[in-house]
Amino acid sequence: MNTNYPAEPFKIKVVEPIAMTTREERAQYLKEAGYNTFLLNSAQCYIDLLTDSGTTAMSDNQWAGMMLGDEAYAGSRNFIHLQEVVREYYGFKHIIPTHQGRGAENLLSRLCIKPGDYVPGNMYFTTTRAHQELNGAQFVDIIIDEAHDSQINLPFKGNVDINKLQKLIDEVGADRIPYVCVAVTVNLAGGQPVSMENLREVKKLCSQHGIQVMFDATRCVENAYFIKEREAAYAHKTIREILKEMMGYSDGCTMSGKKDCLVNIGGFLCMNDDDLYQRACELVVLFEGMPSYGGLAGRDMEAMARGIEESVDYHYIHHRISQCRYLADQLVAAGIPIVLPVGGHAVFLDARKFLEHIPQEQFPAQTLAAHLYLESGVRSMERGIVSAGRNKETGEHYRPKLELVRLTIPRRVYTYAHLDVVAQACKDLYQHRSQLQGMQMVYEPKFLRFFTARFEPVVQKAVAKPSAEPKVAALETA
Ligand SMILES: *Cc1c(COP(=O)(O)O)cnc(C)c1O
């Protein structure tokens, strides 16, 4: 193997067999799932790249920690350990565990947002924006314009556009901006990082106006890796040092432990401000539990503490990001349109370019994800118009420029050989792309519709040329 892609820095102690299915079976499963890959069962998937959230393989050390769970209702030893680790590695004064990232987002949004406020962010994340809007705020996108273009290759495509932030402050006033939410890295832009220089500038501007900076730290270790790789001053710093400096440019964070903390469940909210912490302690008991467990078992907190310690190991993160690159390099070599540069947790197919003949109202990314599953058993996720949802005021679809299918790489789970299978499946589909037909939505839930929406293939009216290729038949006849 090419040494550009380091071999796994772990060996395999436990294995889990995965499902092998036929195309015929998958056609049936897909129909039952309303052509929404979220509604498939995992037993129906061969290689499951739906998400890297909670799908991590924990280490033997973390599993050993699970046996040391101290399930005390209050003041568990594992909470004390987690608190120590978060203080040491992230540098925040206070931590409140939550059941997962959105639990922390709920608390932060409720505590800080008043109706009519604005919350600027470097592109939205689904649950993050939903909680902001639920509390009466309007999300304002302040990411650099280039982030909305899948083909512009920039080292820090997740950066905040400082001018956009300044303009918003000038327009609405600092009083109506409770905090700026900076995601490191930016999931929906394709896992794009934010530079240390940019974080420093955002913090400086916000400090001048008395506005807090809250990170969505979900993928902060991946961001630290990119800083080490791409920002000259940090080439010789450790991931751990970079991470701590990054966090120093914020006043707190929300965290989904299911990503960079290497656990299957958990999250937390951090802050330095004593008063905010006090108020968060009062609120958390309503939604999650005591401030010393926040909806988690003691064993889960222990696994998360150990996961944080492992996550800053250079060999771990180098391998992870190399896996993304390995897959991406094969797709690029085959001429398949993907988001560039490749981010930290996934490869994103550009469904607009992949399926140029399908208009956005017919959900090209949803269609592509469905067909990828049908042909190969590889499960991916739509990140386009379905995920973007509707504008609350006008009822119109948000129409994101990026219409993507996310091939998300779980941490420490699959090998390079699995990724070869995924690459081949994408290449086969690309060959037959002109035969794919779009979808219509037949059930639309009110919130976060992408999770449970149902679709049907659009039935084409007498088309000019019937498909001669049996391999990729229209979905409803499959
Ligand atoms: C996953 C994720 C969240 C939400 O976290 P959950 O643990 O799924 O609730 C928030 N922000 C980003 C960037 C995420 O990737």
Coordinates of C-alpha atoms and ligand atoms in Angstrom, one line a residue:
M1 CA 0.0 0.0 0.0
N2 CA 1.1 3.5 -0.8
T3 CA 2.7 4.9 2.4
N4 CA 0.7 8.1 1.9
Y5 CA -2.0 6.2 3.8
P6 CA -0.7 4.9 7.1
A7 CA -1.7 1.4 8.2
E8 CA -4.1 1.1 11.1
P9 CA -2.5 2.2 14.4
F10 CA -4.4 -0.5 16.2
K11 CA -5.1 -4.2 16.0
I12 CA -8.4 -5.9 16.0
K13 CA -9.5 -7.7 19.2
V14 CA -13.2 -8.1 18.7
V15 CA -15.1 -8.5 15.4
E16 CA -18.7 -7.9 14.3
P17 CA -19.9 -9.7 11.2
I18 CA -21.7 -7.5 8.7
A19 CA -24.8 -8.2 6.6
M20 CA -24.4 -9.4 3.0
T21 CA -27.6 -8.7 1.0
T22 CA -28.8 -9.1 -2.6
R23 CA -29.9 -6.3 -4.8
E24 CA -33.4 -7.7 -4.8
E25 CA -33.5 -7.6 -1.0
R26 CA -32.2 -4.1 -0.9
A27 CA -34.8 -2.9 -3.3
Q28 CA -37.5 -4.2 -1.0
Y29 CA -35.8 -2.7 2.1
L30 CA -35.4 0.7 0.4
K31 CA -39.0 0.8 -0.5
E32 CA -40.1 0.0 3.0
A33 CA -37.8 2.7 4.3
G34 CA -39.4 5.4 2.1
Y35 CA -36.1 5.7 0.1
N36 CA -34.7 7.4 3.2
T37 CA -31.4 5.8 4.3
F38 CA -32.1 7.0 7.9
L39 CA -35.0 4.6 7.9
L40 CA -33.1 1.5 6.9
N41 CA -32.1 -1.0 9.6
S42 CA -28.4 -1.5 10.2
A43 CA -28.8 -5.2 9.6
Q44 CA -29.7 -4.3 6.0
C45 CA -26.5 -2.4 5.4
Y46 CA -23.2 -3.8 4.2
I47 CA -20.9 -0.8 4.8
D48 CA -22.6 1.8 7.0
L49 CA -21.3 5.3 6.3
L50 CA -24.5 7.0 7.4
T51 CA -22.7 8.8 10.2
D52 CA -19.6 8.9 12.3
S53 CA -21.8 9.8 15.3
G54 CA -21.7 7.3 18.0
T55 CA -20.4 4.6 15.6
T56 CA -16.9 4.7 16.9
A57 CA -15.1 1.5 18.0
M58 CA -14.0 2.1 21.6
S59 CA -10.5 0.9 22.7
D60 CA -9.8 -1.9 25.2
N61 CA -8.8 0.9 27.6
Q62 CA -12.2 2.5 27.3
W63 CA -14.1 -0.8 27.7
A64 CA -12.0 -1.5 30.8
G65 CA -13.1 1.9 32.1
M66 CA -16.7 0.9 31.6
M67 CA -16.3 -1.7 34.3
L68 CA -15.2 1.0 36.6
G69 CA -18.5 2.9 36.4
D70 CA -19.4 4.5 39.6
E71 CA -23.1 4.7 39.3
A72 CA -23.7 7.1 42.2
Y73 CA -26.5 9.6 41.7
A74 CA -24.4 12.5 42.7
G75 CA -20.6 13.2 42.5
S76 CA -19.6 10.0 40.7
R77 CA -15.8 9.3 40.5
N78 CA -16.2 9.1 36.8
F79 CA -17.6 12.7 36.6
I80 CA -14.6 13.9 38.6
H81 CA -12.3 12.2 36.1
L82 CA -14.2 13.6 33.2
Q83 CA -14.0 17.1 34.7
E84 CA -10.3 16.8 35.2
V85 CA -9.7 15.6 31.7
V86 CA -11.8 18.4 30.1
R87 CA -10.1 21.0 32.2
E88 CA -6.7 19.6 31.3
Y89 CA -7.2 19.0 27.5
Y90 CA -9.8 21.7 26.6
G91 CA -9.0 24.2 29.3
F92 CA -12.6 25.2 30.4
K93 CA -13.4 25.9 34.0
H94 CA -16.9 24.2 34.1
I95 CA -18.3 21.2 32.5
I96 CA -21.9 19.8 32.5
P97 CA -22.4 16.4 31.0
T98 CA -25.4 15.9 28.7
H99 CA -26.9 12.9 27.0
Q100 CA -25.5 14.0 23.7
G101 CA -24.5 17.2 21.8
R102 CA -28.0 18.5 21.3
G103 CA -28.7 18.3 25.0
A104 CA -25.9 20.8 25.4
E105 CA -27.3 22.9 22.6
N106 CA -30.7 23.0 24.2
L107 CA -29.2 24.3 27.5
L108 CA -27.0 26.9 25.9
S109 CA -29.8 28.2 23.6
R110 CA -32.3 28.4 26.4
L111 CA -29.9 30.1 28.7
C112 CA -28.5 32.7 26.4
I113 CA -31.1 33.5 23.6
K114 CA -34.0 35.9 23.9
P115 CA -36.7 36.1 21.2
G116 CA -35.5 38.5 18.4
D117 CA -31.8 37.7 18.9
Y118 CA -29.4 36.7 16.2
V119 CA -26.9 33.9 16.4
P120 CA -24.2 34.1 13.8
G121 CA -22.4 30.9 12.9
N122 CA -20.0 29.5 10.3
M123 CA -22.7 27.6 8.4
Y124 CA -25.5 26.0 10.3
F125 CA -25.7 22.6 11.8
T126 CA -29.2 20.9 11.8
T127 CA -29.8 20.4 15.6
T128 CA -27.8 23.5 16.5
R129 CA -29.9 25.8 14.4
A130 CA -33.1 24.1 15.4
H131 CA -32.5 24.8 19.0
Q132 CA -31.5 28.4 18.3
E133 CA -34.7 28.9 16.3
L134 CA -36.9 27.2 18.9
N135 CA -35.7 29.8 21.4
G136 CA -36.6 32.7 19.1
A137 CA -33.2 33.5 17.5
Q138 CA -32.5 33.9 13.8
F139 CA -29.4 32.1 12.6
V140 CA -27.1 34.2 10.4
D141 CA -24.5 32.5 8.2
I142 CA -21.1 34.2 8.5
I143 CA -18.9 31.6 6.9
I144 CA -16.7 32.8 4.0
D145 CA -18.4 32.7 0.6
E146 CA -16.0 30.1 -0.7
A147 CA -17.4 27.5 1.7
H148 CA -20.6 27.3 -0.4
D149 CA -18.7 26.3 -3.5
S150 CA -17.7 22.7 -3.6
Q151 CA -14.8 23.1 -6.0
I152 CA -12.8 25.9 -4.4
N153 CA -9.7 24.3 -2.8
L154 CA -8.8 26.3 0.3
P155 CA -6.9 25.2 3.4
F156 CA -9.4 26.7 5.9
K157 CA -12.7 26.7 4.1
G158 CA -14.6 26.8 7.5
N159 CA -13.3 30.3 8.4
V160 CA -15.6 33.0 9.6
D161 CA -15.8 36.0 7.3
I162 CA -14.9 38.7 9.8
N163 CA -16.5 41.4 7.6
K164 CA -19.8 39.6 7.7
L165 CA -19.6 39.4 11.4
Q166 CA -18.7 43.1 11.7
K167 CA -21.6 44.0 9.4
L168 CA -24.1 42.0 11.5
I169 CA -22.9 43.7 14.7
D170 CA -23.2 47.1 13.0
E171 CA -26.7 46.3 11.8
V172 CA -28.4 44.7 14.8
G173 CA -26.1 45.8 17.7
A174 CA -24.1 43.6 20.0
D175 CA -26.9 43.4 22.5
R176 CA -28.9 41.3 20.2
I177 CA -26.1 38.8 19.6
P178 CA -25.9 36.5 22.7
Y179 CA -23.0 34.6 21.3
V180 CA -21.3 33.7 18.1
C181 CA -21.3 29.9 17.4
V182 CA -18.1 28.7 15.7
A183 CA -18.0 25.1 14.5
V184 CA -14.6 23.5 14.4
T185 CA -14.7 21.8 11.9
V186 CA -17.8 22.7 9.8
N187 CA -19.8 19.6 9.2
L188 CA -22.1 20.8 6.6
A189 CA -19.4 22.5 4.5
G190 CA -17.8 19.1 4.2
G191 CA -15.8 18.9 7.4
Q192 CA -13.8 22.0 6.6
P193 CA -11.5 23.4 9.3
V194 CA -11.1 26.9 10.8
S195 CA -7.6 28.3 11.1
M196 CA -6.1 29.4 14.5
E197 CA -5.6 32.8 13.0
N198 CA -9.3 33.1 12.2
L199 CA -10.3 31.9 15.7
R200 CA -8.0 34.5 17.2
E201 CA -9.6 37.3 15.0
V202 CA -13.2 36.2 15.8
K203 CA -12.4 36.2 19.5
K204 CA -10.8 39.6 19.3
L205 CA -13.7 41.2 17.5
C206 CA -16.2 39.6 19.8
S207 CA -14.3 40.7 22.9
Q208 CA -14.4 44.3 21.7
H209 CA -18.2 44.1 21.6
G210 CA -18.7 42.0 24.7
I211 CA -20.1 39.1 22.7
Q212 CA -19.3 35.6 23.8
V213 CA -17.8 33.0 21.5
M214 CA -19.2 29.5 21.9
F215 CA -17.6 26.7 19.9
D216 CA -19.4 23.7 18.5
A217 CA -16.4 21.6 19.5
T218 CA -17.8 18.3 18.1
R219 CA -14.9 17.8 15.7
C220 CA -12.3 19.9 17.4
V221 CA -9.5 17.2 17.2
E222 CA -9.9 17.0 13.4
N223 CA -9.7 20.8 13.3
A224 CA -6.5 20.7 15.4
Y225 CA -5.0 18.1 12.9
F226 CA -5.7 20.4 10.0
I227 CA -4.1 23.4 11.8
K228 CA -1.0 21.3 12.4
E229 CA -0.9 20.3 8.8
R230 CA -1.7 23.6 7.2
E231 CA -0.8 26.5 9.5
A232 CA 3.0 26.9 9.4
A233 CA 3.4 28.1 13.0
Y234 CA 1.8 24.9 14.3
A235 CA 3.7 22.2 12.3
H236 CA 5.8 21.3 15.3
K237 CA 3.1 21.6 18.0
T238 CA 1.3 18.5 19.3
I239 CA -2.4 18.0 18.7
R240 CA -2.9 18.4 22.4
E241 CA -1.2 21.8 22.5
I242 CA -3.1 23.0 19.4
L243 CA -6.4 21.9 20.8
K244 CA -5.9 23.7 24.1
E245 CA -4.9 26.9 22.3
M246 CA -8.0 26.7 20.0
M247 CA -10.3 26.4 23.0
G248 CA -8.6 29.4 24.5
Y249 CA -10.3 31.6 21.8
S250 CA -13.8 30.7 23.1
D251 CA -15.8 31.2 26.2
G252 CA -17.2 27.7 26.2
C253 CA -18.5 25.0 23.9
T254 CA -21.1 22.4 23.2
M255 CA -19.8 19.0 22.5
S256 CA -21.1 15.8 21.0
G257 CA -18.9 13.2 22.6
K258 CA -20.2 10.8 19.9
K259 CA -17.7 12.2 17.5
D260 CA -14.2 13.3 18.6
C261 CA -14.5 12.0 22.2
L262 CA -14.6 8.5 20.7
V263 CA -17.7 7.2 22.5
N264 CA -21.0 5.8 21.5
I265 CA -23.1 8.2 23.6
G266 CA -22.6 11.4 25.5
G267 CA -21.8 15.1 25.3
F268 CA -21.3 18.1 27.4
L269 CA -21.5 21.9 27.8
C270 CA -18.6 23.9 28.9
M271 CA -18.1 27.5 30.0
N272 CA -15.7 29.7 31.9
D273 CA -18.4 32.1 33.3
D274 CA -19.4 31.3 36.8
D275 CA -22.9 32.8 36.5
L276 CA -23.7 31.0 33.3
Y277 CA -22.5 27.8 35.0
Q278 CA -24.8 28.4 37.9
R279 CA -27.8 28.9 35.7
A280 CA -26.9 25.9 33.6
C281 CA -26.8 23.8 36.7
E282 CA -30.3 24.9 37.5
L283 CA -31.6 24.1 34.0
V284 CA -29.9 20.8 33.5
V285 CA -31.9 19.0 36.2
L286 CA -35.0 19.7 34.2
F287 CA -33.8 18.2 30.9
E288 CA -30.9 15.8 31.6
G289 CA -30.2 15.1 35.3
M290 CA -28.0 16.2 38.1
P291 CA -25.1 18.5 36.9
S292 CA -22.7 15.7 37.8
Y293 CA -24.2 13.1 35.3
G294 CA -26.5 15.0 32.9
G295 CA -28.2 11.9 31.5
L296 CA -25.1 9.7 31.4
A297 CA -24.2 6.6 33.3
G298 CA -21.0 6.8 35.3
R299 CA -19.4 4.2 32.9
D300 CA -20.3 6.4 29.9
M301 CA -18.5 9.4 31.5
E302 CA -15.5 7.2 32.2
A303 CA -15.4 6.0 28.6
M304 CA -15.6 9.6 27.4
A305 CA -12.8 10.8 29.7
R306 CA -10.6 8.0 28.3
G307 CA -11.7 8.8 24.8
I308 CA -10.6 12.4 25.1
E309 CA -7.2 11.3 26.2
E310 CA -6.9 8.9 23.3
S311 CA -8.2 11.4 20.7
V312 CA -5.2 13.6 20.8
D313 CA -2.8 10.8 19.8
Y314 CA -1.3 11.9 16.5
H315 CA -1.3 8.4 15.0
Y316 CA -5.0 8.0 15.7
I317 CA -6.0 11.2 14.0
H318 CA -3.5 10.9 11.2
H319 CA -4.9 7.5 10.3
R320 CA -8.5 8.8 10.5
I321 CA -8.0 11.7 8.1
S322 CA -5.9 9.6 5.8
Q323 CA -8.8 7.2 5.4
C324 CA -11.0 10.0 4.2
R325 CA -8.2 11.0 1.7
Y326 CA -7.8 7.4 0.6
L327 CA -11.4 7.2 -0.5
A328 CA -11.5 10.7 -1.9
D329 CA -8.3 10.2 -4.0
Q330 CA -9.9 7.2 -5.7
L331 CA -13.1 9.1 -6.5
V332 CA -11.2 12.1 -7.9
A333 CA -9.1 9.8 -10.1
A334 CA -12.3 8.5 -11.5
G335 CA -13.6 12.0 -12.3
I336 CA -16.4 11.9 -9.7
P337 CA -17.4 15.3 -8.3
I338 CA -16.7 15.6 -4.6
V339 CA -16.3 18.5 -2.2
L340 CA -12.7 19.8 -2.1
P341 CA -10.6 19.8 -0.2
V342 CA -11.5 16.6 1.6
G343 CA -12.5 17.3 5.2
G344 CA -11.9 15.4 8.4
H345 CA -14.8 13.0 8.8
A346 CA -16.3 12.2 5.5
V347 CA -16.1 12.4 1.7
F348 CA -19.0 14.4 0.2
L349 CA -20.3 13.5 -3.3
D350 CA -21.5 16.6 -5.1
A351 CA -25.0 15.4 -6.1
R352 CA -25.8 18.5 -8.2
K353 CA -22.9 17.7 -10.5
F354 CA -23.2 13.9 -10.2
L355 CA -26.9 14.1 -11.2
E356 CA -27.0 17.2 -13.3
H357 CA -30.3 16.2 -14.9
I358 CA -32.2 16.0 -11.7
P359 CA -33.5 19.4 -10.4
Q360 CA -33.1 20.3 -6.7
E361 CA -36.9 20.0 -6.1
Q362 CA -36.5 16.3 -7.0
F363 CA -33.9 15.8 -4.3
P364 CA -30.7 14.7 -6.2
A365 CA -28.7 13.9 -3.1
Q366 CA -31.6 11.8 -1.6
T367 CA -31.8 10.0 -5.0
L368 CA -28.1 9.4 -5.1
A369 CA -28.0 8.0 -1.5
A370 CA -30.9 5.7 -2.3
H371 CA -29.3 4.3 -5.4
L372 CA -25.9 3.9 -3.8
Y373 CA -27.5 1.7 -1.2
L374 CA -29.5 -0.2 -3.8
E375 CA -26.5 -1.0 -5.9
S376 CA -24.0 -1.8 -3.2
G377 CA -25.4 -2.0 0.3
V378 CA -23.4 1.1 1.2
R379 CA -25.4 3.4 3.4
S380 CA -24.8 7.2 3.1
M381 CA -26.7 10.3 4.1
E382 CA -28.3 13.2 2.3
R383 CA -27.0 16.6 3.1
G384 CA -28.8 18.9 0.8
I385 CA -32.3 20.4 0.4
V386 CA -33.9 17.8 2.6
S387 CA -31.5 18.4 5.5
A388 CA -31.8 22.2 5.1
G389 CA -35.6 22.2 5.8
R390 CA -38.0 25.1 5.3
N391 CA -37.9 28.7 6.2
K392 CA -40.2 29.1 9.2
E393 CA -41.6 32.4 8.0
T394 CA -42.2 31.7 4.3
G395 CA -42.7 28.0 4.4
E396 CA -40.3 27.7 1.4
H397 CA -37.6 25.1 1.2
Y398 CA -34.2 26.5 2.1
R399 CA -32.2 25.9 -1.1
P400 CA -28.6 25.2 -0.1
K401 CA -26.0 25.7 -2.8
L402 CA -24.4 22.4 -1.6
E403 CA -26.5 19.4 -2.5
L404 CA -24.4 16.6 -1.1
V405 CA -24.2 12.9 -0.2
R406 CA -22.1 12.2 2.8
L407 CA -19.9 9.1 3.0
T408 CA -19.0 9.3 6.6
I409 CA -16.1 7.3 8.0
P410 CA -16.7 5.9 11.5
R411 CA -13.7 6.0 13.8
R412 CA -11.5 2.9 13.9
V413 CA -14.2 0.7 12.4
Y414 CA -13.5 0.0 8.7
T415 CA -10.3 -0.9 6.9
Y416 CA -8.9 0.5 3.6
A417 CA -10.3 -2.6 1.9
H418 CA -13.9 -1.6 2.9
L419 CA -13.2 1.8 1.4
D420 CA -12.1 0.2 -1.9
V421 CA -15.6 -1.4 -2.0
V422 CA -17.2 2.0 -1.5
A423 CA -15.1 3.6 -4.2
Q424 CA -16.0 0.9 -6.7
A425 CA -19.7 1.3 -5.9
C426 CA -19.5 5.1 -6.6
K427 CA -17.6 4.5 -9.8
D428 CA -20.2 2.0 -11.0
L429 CA -23.1 4.4 -10.2
Y430 CA -21.3 7.3 -11.9
Q431 CA -21.2 5.2 -15.1
H432 CA -24.9 4.8 -15.1
R433 CA -25.9 8.2 -13.6
S434 CA -28.0 9.4 -16.6
Q435 CA -30.5 6.7 -15.9
L436 CA -31.3 7.7 -12.4
Q437 CA -34.6 9.5 -11.8
G438 CA -35.5 12.0 -9.0
M439 CA -37.8 11.6 -6.0
Q440 CA -40.8 13.3 -4.5
M441 CA -41.5 13.7 -0.8
V442 CA -44.6 11.9 0.3
Y443 CA -44.3 12.5 4.1
E444 CA -42.7 15.5 5.7
P445 CA -42.3 15.8 9.4
K446 CA -42.3 19.2 11.1
F447 CA -38.9 19.2 12.7
L448 CA -35.5 18.0 11.3
R449 CA -37.4 16.4 8.4
F450 CA -34.4 14.5 7.0
F451 CA -34.5 12.0 9.8
T452 CA -38.0 10.6 9.0
A453 CA -39.2 12.0 5.7
R454 CA -40.4 9.5 3.2
F455 CA -40.0 9.6 -0.6
E456 CA -41.1 7.9 -3.8
P457 CA -39.4 7.9 -7.2
V458 CA -40.9 10.5 -9.5
V459 CA -42.8 8.6 -12.2
Q460 CA -41.7 10.0 -15.5
K461 CA -44.2 10.8 -18.1
A462 CA -43.6 9.0 -21.4
V463 CA -39.9 9.6 -21.7
A464 CA -38.1 9.6 -25.0
K465 CA -35.8 6.7 -24.6
P466 CA -36.6 3.8 -22.3
S467 CA -33.6 2.6 -20.3
A468 CA -31.9 -0.3 -22.0
E469 CA -29.6 -1.0 -19.1
P470 CA -31.2 -3.4 -16.7
K471 CA -28.6 -2.9 -14.0
V472 CA -29.9 0.5 -12.8
A473 CA -33.6 0.3 -13.4
A474 CA -36.0 2.9 -12.1
L475 CA -36.4 2.4 -8.4
E476 CA -40.1 1.6 -8.3
T477 CA -39.7 -1.3 -10.7
A478 CA -36.5 -2.6 -9.0
Ligands
LIG1 C1 -23.4 15.6 15.8 C2 -23.3 17.0 15.8 C3 -24.1 17.8 16.7 C4 -25.2 17.2 17.6 O1 -24.7 16.3 18.5 P1 -25.5 15.0 18.9 O2 -24.6 14.3 19.8 O3 -25.9 14.2 17.7 O4 -26.8 15.5 19.6 C5 -23.9 19.2 16.8 N1 -23.0 19.7 15.9 C6 -22.2 19.0 15.1 C7 -21.2 19.8 14.2 C8 -22.4 17.7 15.0 O5 -21.7 17.0 14.1

